[in-house]
Each structure stands twice: as C-alpha cells, then as structure tokens.
Amino acid sequence: MTDHAGGTPLETIEIARRIADIASEKQGADIVVTDVRGLSPITDYQVVLSADNTRLARAILDEVSDKLKKESVRPLHTEGLGPDQDWLIVDYGPVMMHVFTPEKRALYDFDRLWPQAKTVLALQ
C-alpha cells in the first residue's frame, strides 16, 4: 500500500495496528480496532478510541499523524478540527481513526454501529 521508513509496504492492518499503538502510547483509552470489510462502503478497518479531553484528543491526532507521516502514510482527510474537537476523524483510506471524548463516544454509541464487525485488537 504505502511505504514506511524501511521502504517496504505497510499493509492495511499494520496501519490500523500502528494507529492503535501510537494512540496507546499517547494515553488514548479503550482503543478498539474492528474489521469492517464488507460492512462499510468507505473503509476496511475502524480504529476507535477515547481521550479524556479535547486537548488530549488533538495531541493523539497530531502524534498519530506525525509518526505515520514519517512512515509515508498520509491522511486523505481530517474532520472535527473546529472549536469543540470532541470527535476527531482521520481518513487513511482503508483505515479510519475516530478519537472521541468519553462523553461523545457514549452519546453516539459508535462502537455498536457494526455489531457484526470482528474485533481485531482491543487495548485499555
């Protein structure tokens, strides 16, 4: 798919796992990677996580973006960078990252949108 620093392609699932790992290192919580291939018309994997507050949500987004950029993985689009920043979305094509504050995540109950999706990774 894309090249990282070593020059070999990063597979889609590897991108999802890298996002989860980077977010975890940056204090992301309740991180879940789900396989939505065949369920979602726009992506293959969803990475959903919580950040205690909007400042941390933005810091996680920035850290993920910076580290993946160094591995030649660039987002196609980013949403939610307005004043509230309580739900940030980064579209990496086959992988979508959703960073929520706990309140927004509970409100939208996003984790239950695809009940038939397979959980690939879950980090607390």
PDB file of C-alpha atoms in Angstrom:
ATOM      1  CA  MET A   1       0.000   0.000   0.000  1.00  0.00           C
ATOM      2  CA  THR A   2       2.356   2.749   1.205  1.00  0.00           C
ATOM      3  CA  ASP A   3       5.997   2.696   2.139  1.00  0.00           C
ATOM      4  CA  HIS A   4       7.351   3.255   5.606  1.00  0.00           C
ATOM      5  CA  ALA A   5      10.894   4.248   6.510  1.00  0.00           C
ATOM      6  CA  GLY A   6      12.268   0.815   5.578  1.00  0.00           C
ATOM      7  CA  GLY A   7      10.817   1.049   2.088  1.00  0.00           C
ATOM      8  CA  THR A   8       8.562  -1.993   2.364  1.00  0.00           C
ATOM      9  CA  PRO A   9       4.791  -1.650   2.027  1.00  0.00           C
ATOM     10  CA  LEU A  10       2.689  -1.186   5.134  1.00  0.00           C
ATOM     11  CA  GLU A  11      -0.336  -3.461   4.967  1.00  0.00           C
ATOM     12  CA  THR A  12      -3.738  -2.034   5.837  1.00  0.00           C
ATOM     13  CA  ILE A  13      -3.968  -3.981   9.094  1.00  0.00           C
ATOM     14  CA  GLU A  14      -0.483  -2.787  10.026  1.00  0.00           C
ATOM     15  CA  ILE A  15      -1.632   0.814   9.624  1.00  0.00           C
ATOM     16  CA  ALA A  16      -4.579   0.140  11.932  1.00  0.00           C
ATOM     17  CA  ARG A  17      -2.295  -1.503  14.499  1.00  0.00           C
ATOM     18  CA  ARG A  18       0.241   1.356  14.271  1.00  0.00           C
ATOM     19  CA  ILE A  19      -2.542   3.882  14.906  1.00  0.00           C
ATOM     20  CA  ALA A  20      -3.671   1.879  17.956  1.00  0.00           C
ATOM     21  CA  ASP A  21      -0.127   1.560  19.299  1.00  0.00           C
ATOM     22  CA  ILE A  22       0.703   5.245  18.830  1.00  0.00           C
ATOM     23  CA  ALA A  23      -2.606   6.311  20.399  1.00  0.00           C
ATOM     24  CA  SER A  24      -1.983   3.998  23.351  1.00  0.00           C
ATOM     25  CA  GLU A  25       1.479   5.468  23.895  1.00  0.00           C
ATOM     26  CA  LYS A  26      -0.126   8.928  23.910  1.00  0.00           C
ATOM     27  CA  GLN A  27      -2.685   7.955  26.607  1.00  0.00           C
ATOM     28  CA  GLY A  28      -5.550   7.005  24.323  1.00  0.00           C
ATOM     29  CA  ALA A  29      -8.031   4.755  26.126  1.00  0.00           C
ATOM     30  CA  ASP A  30     -10.488   1.999  25.234  1.00  0.00           C
ATOM     31  CA  ILE A  31      -8.866   1.503  21.838  1.00  0.00           C
ATOM     32  CA  VAL A  32     -10.711  -0.894  19.547  1.00  0.00           C
ATOM     33  CA  VAL A  33      -9.729  -1.904  16.021  1.00  0.00           C
ATOM     34  CA  THR A  34     -12.544  -3.525  14.068  1.00  0.00           C
ATOM     35  CA  ASP A  35     -12.589  -5.185  10.682  1.00  0.00           C
ATOM     36  CA  VAL A  36     -15.496  -3.652   8.755  1.00  0.00           C
ATOM     37  CA  ARG A  37     -14.607  -5.068   5.345  1.00  0.00           C
ATOM     38  CA  GLY A  38     -17.826  -5.881   3.568  1.00  0.00           C
ATOM     39  CA  LEU A  39     -19.831  -3.891   6.137  1.00  0.00           C
ATOM     40  CA  SER A  40     -18.680  -0.343   5.449  1.00  0.00           C
ATOM     41  CA  PRO A  41     -18.584   1.045   1.920  1.00  0.00           C
ATOM     42  CA  ILE A  42     -15.848   3.547   2.802  1.00  0.00           C
ATOM     43  CA  THR A  43     -13.160   1.721   4.778  1.00  0.00           C
ATOM     44  CA  ASP A  44     -11.780  -1.672   5.792  1.00  0.00           C
ATOM     45  CA  TYR A  45     -10.799  -1.022   9.423  1.00  0.00           C
ATOM     46  CA  GLN A  46     -12.012   1.365  12.112  1.00  0.00           C
ATOM     47  CA  VAL A  47      -9.794   2.457  14.986  1.00  0.00           C
ATOM     48  CA  VAL A  48     -11.987   3.918  17.723  1.00  0.00           C
ATOM     49  CA  LEU A  49     -10.552   5.361  20.907  1.00  0.00           C
ATOM     50  CA  SER A  50     -11.223   7.770  23.720  1.00  0.00           C
ATOM     51  CA  ALA A  51      -9.258  10.742  25.005  1.00  0.00           C
ATOM     52  CA  ASP A  52     -10.001  12.239  28.429  1.00  0.00           C
ATOM     53  CA  ASN A  53     -10.427  15.726  26.992  1.00  0.00           C
ATOM     54  CA  THR A  54     -10.280  17.686  23.726  1.00  0.00           C
ATOM     55  CA  ARG A  55      -6.671  18.757  24.288  1.00  0.00           C
ATOM     56  CA  LEU A  56      -5.574  15.129  24.589  1.00  0.00           C
ATOM     57  CA  ALA A  57      -7.724  14.161  21.588  1.00  0.00           C
ATOM     58  CA  ARG A  58      -5.865  16.698  19.469  1.00  0.00           C
ATOM     59  CA  ALA A  59      -2.492  15.613  20.865  1.00  0.00           C
ATOM     60  CA  ILE A  60      -3.260  11.990  19.936  1.00  0.00           C
ATOM     61  CA  LEU A  61      -4.335  13.000  16.433  1.00  0.00           C
ATOM     62  CA  ASP A  62      -1.154  15.048  15.977  1.00  0.00           C
ATOM     63  CA  GLU A  63       1.095  12.261  17.280  1.00  0.00           C
ATOM     64  CA  VAL A  64      -0.504   9.633  15.030  1.00  0.00           C
ATOM     65  CA  SER A  65      -0.326  11.952  12.022  1.00  0.00           C
ATOM     66  CA  ASP A  66       3.314  12.893  12.659  1.00  0.00           C
ATOM     67  CA  LYS A  67       4.533   9.336  13.191  1.00  0.00           C
ATOM     68  CA  LEU A  68       2.642   7.871  10.235  1.00  0.00           C
ATOM     69  CA  LYS A  69       3.821  10.712   8.014  1.00  0.00           C
ATOM     70  CA  LYS A  70       7.402   9.623   8.775  1.00  0.00           C
ATOM     71  CA  GLU A  71       6.377   6.179   7.511  1.00  0.00           C
ATOM     72  CA  SER A  72       4.929   7.740   4.333  1.00  0.00           C
ATOM     73  CA  VAL A  73       1.333   7.135   5.420  1.00  0.00           C
ATOM     74  CA  ARG A  74      -0.667  10.317   4.925  1.00  0.00           C
ATOM     75  CA  PRO A  75      -4.327  11.001   5.656  1.00  0.00           C
ATOM     76  CA  LEU A  76      -6.765  11.670   2.854  1.00  0.00           C
ATOM     77  CA  HIS A  77      -8.958  13.867   5.040  1.00  0.00           C
ATOM     78  CA  THR A  78      -9.375  15.047   8.635  1.00  0.00           C
ATOM     79  CA  GLU A  79     -12.653  16.133  10.280  1.00  0.00           C
ATOM     80  CA  GLY A  80     -13.531  17.738  13.599  1.00  0.00           C
ATOM     81  CA  LEU A  81     -10.749  20.258  13.960  1.00  0.00           C
ATOM     82  CA  GLY A  82     -13.195  23.027  14.881  1.00  0.00           C
ATOM     83  CA  PRO A  83     -13.538  24.583  18.310  1.00  0.00           C
ATOM     84  CA  ASP A  84     -15.127  21.559  20.043  1.00  0.00           C
ATOM     85  CA  GLN A  85     -12.776  18.766  18.923  1.00  0.00           C
ATOM     86  CA  ASP A  86     -14.692  16.114  20.866  1.00  0.00           C
ATOM     87  CA  TRP A  87     -14.889  13.764  17.851  1.00  0.00           C
ATOM     88  CA  LEU A  88     -11.906  13.784  15.510  1.00  0.00           C
ATOM     89  CA  ILE A  89     -11.880  11.640  12.376  1.00  0.00           C
ATOM     90  CA  VAL A  90      -8.847  10.889  10.247  1.00  0.00           C
ATOM     91  CA  ASP A  91      -9.388   9.090   6.951  1.00  0.00           C
ATOM     92  CA  TYR A  92      -6.415   6.996   5.876  1.00  0.00           C
ATOM     93  CA  GLY A  93      -8.461   5.373   3.093  1.00  0.00           C
ATOM     94  CA  PRO A  94      -8.671   1.739   4.132  1.00  0.00           C
ATOM     95  CA  VAL A  95      -8.367   2.774   7.808  1.00  0.00           C
ATOM     96  CA  MET A  96     -10.447   5.362   9.656  1.00  0.00           C
ATOM     97  CA  MET A  97      -9.413   6.697  13.065  1.00  0.00           C
ATOM     98  CA  HIS A  98     -12.077   8.108  15.410  1.00  0.00           C
ATOM     99  CA  VAL A  99     -10.941   9.907  18.565  1.00  0.00           C
ATOM    100  CA  PHE A 100     -13.775  10.708  20.970  1.00  0.00           C
ATOM    101  CA  THR A 101     -14.090  12.292  24.350  1.00  0.00           C
ATOM    102  CA  PRO A 102     -15.793   9.723  26.618  1.00  0.00           C
ATOM    103  CA  GLU A 103     -18.996  11.766  26.625  1.00  0.00           C
ATOM    104  CA  LYS A 104     -19.252  11.910  22.818  1.00  0.00           C
ATOM    105  CA  ARG A 105     -18.368   8.245  22.459  1.00  0.00           C
ATOM    106  CA  ALA A 106     -21.149   7.311  24.881  1.00  0.00           C
ATOM    107  CA  LEU A 107     -23.612   9.696  23.218  1.00  0.00           C
ATOM    108  CA  TYR A 108     -23.109   8.322  19.714  1.00  0.00           C
ATOM    109  CA  ASP A 109     -22.569   4.720  20.905  1.00  0.00           C
ATOM    110  CA  PHE A 110     -20.241   4.428  17.913  1.00  0.00           C
ATOM    111  CA  ASP A 111     -18.873   1.038  18.967  1.00  0.00           C
ATOM    112  CA  ARG A 112     -22.254  -0.580  18.273  1.00  0.00           C
ATOM    113  CA  LEU A 113     -22.693   0.671  14.701  1.00  0.00           C
ATOM    114  CA  TRP A 114     -21.346  -2.554  13.221  1.00  0.00           C
ATOM    115  CA  PRO A 115     -22.241  -5.307  15.709  1.00  0.00           C
ATOM    116  CA  GLN A 116     -21.162  -7.979  13.221  1.00  0.00           C
ATOM    117  CA  ALA A 117     -17.694  -6.427  12.793  1.00  0.00           C
ATOM    118  CA  LYS A 118     -14.801  -8.560  14.007  1.00  0.00           C
ATOM    119  CA  THR A 119     -12.680  -7.030  16.770  1.00  0.00           C
ATOM    120  CA  VAL A 120      -9.058  -7.271  15.658  1.00  0.00           C
ATOM    121  CA  LEU A 121      -7.453  -5.548  18.653  1.00  0.00           C
ATOM    122  CA  ALA A 122      -8.666  -4.066  21.927  1.00  0.00           C
ATOM    123  CA  LEU A 123      -6.438  -2.056  24.264  1.00  0.00           C
ATOM    124  CA  GLN A 124      -7.500  -0.481  27.535  1.00  0.00           C
TER     125      GLN A 124
END
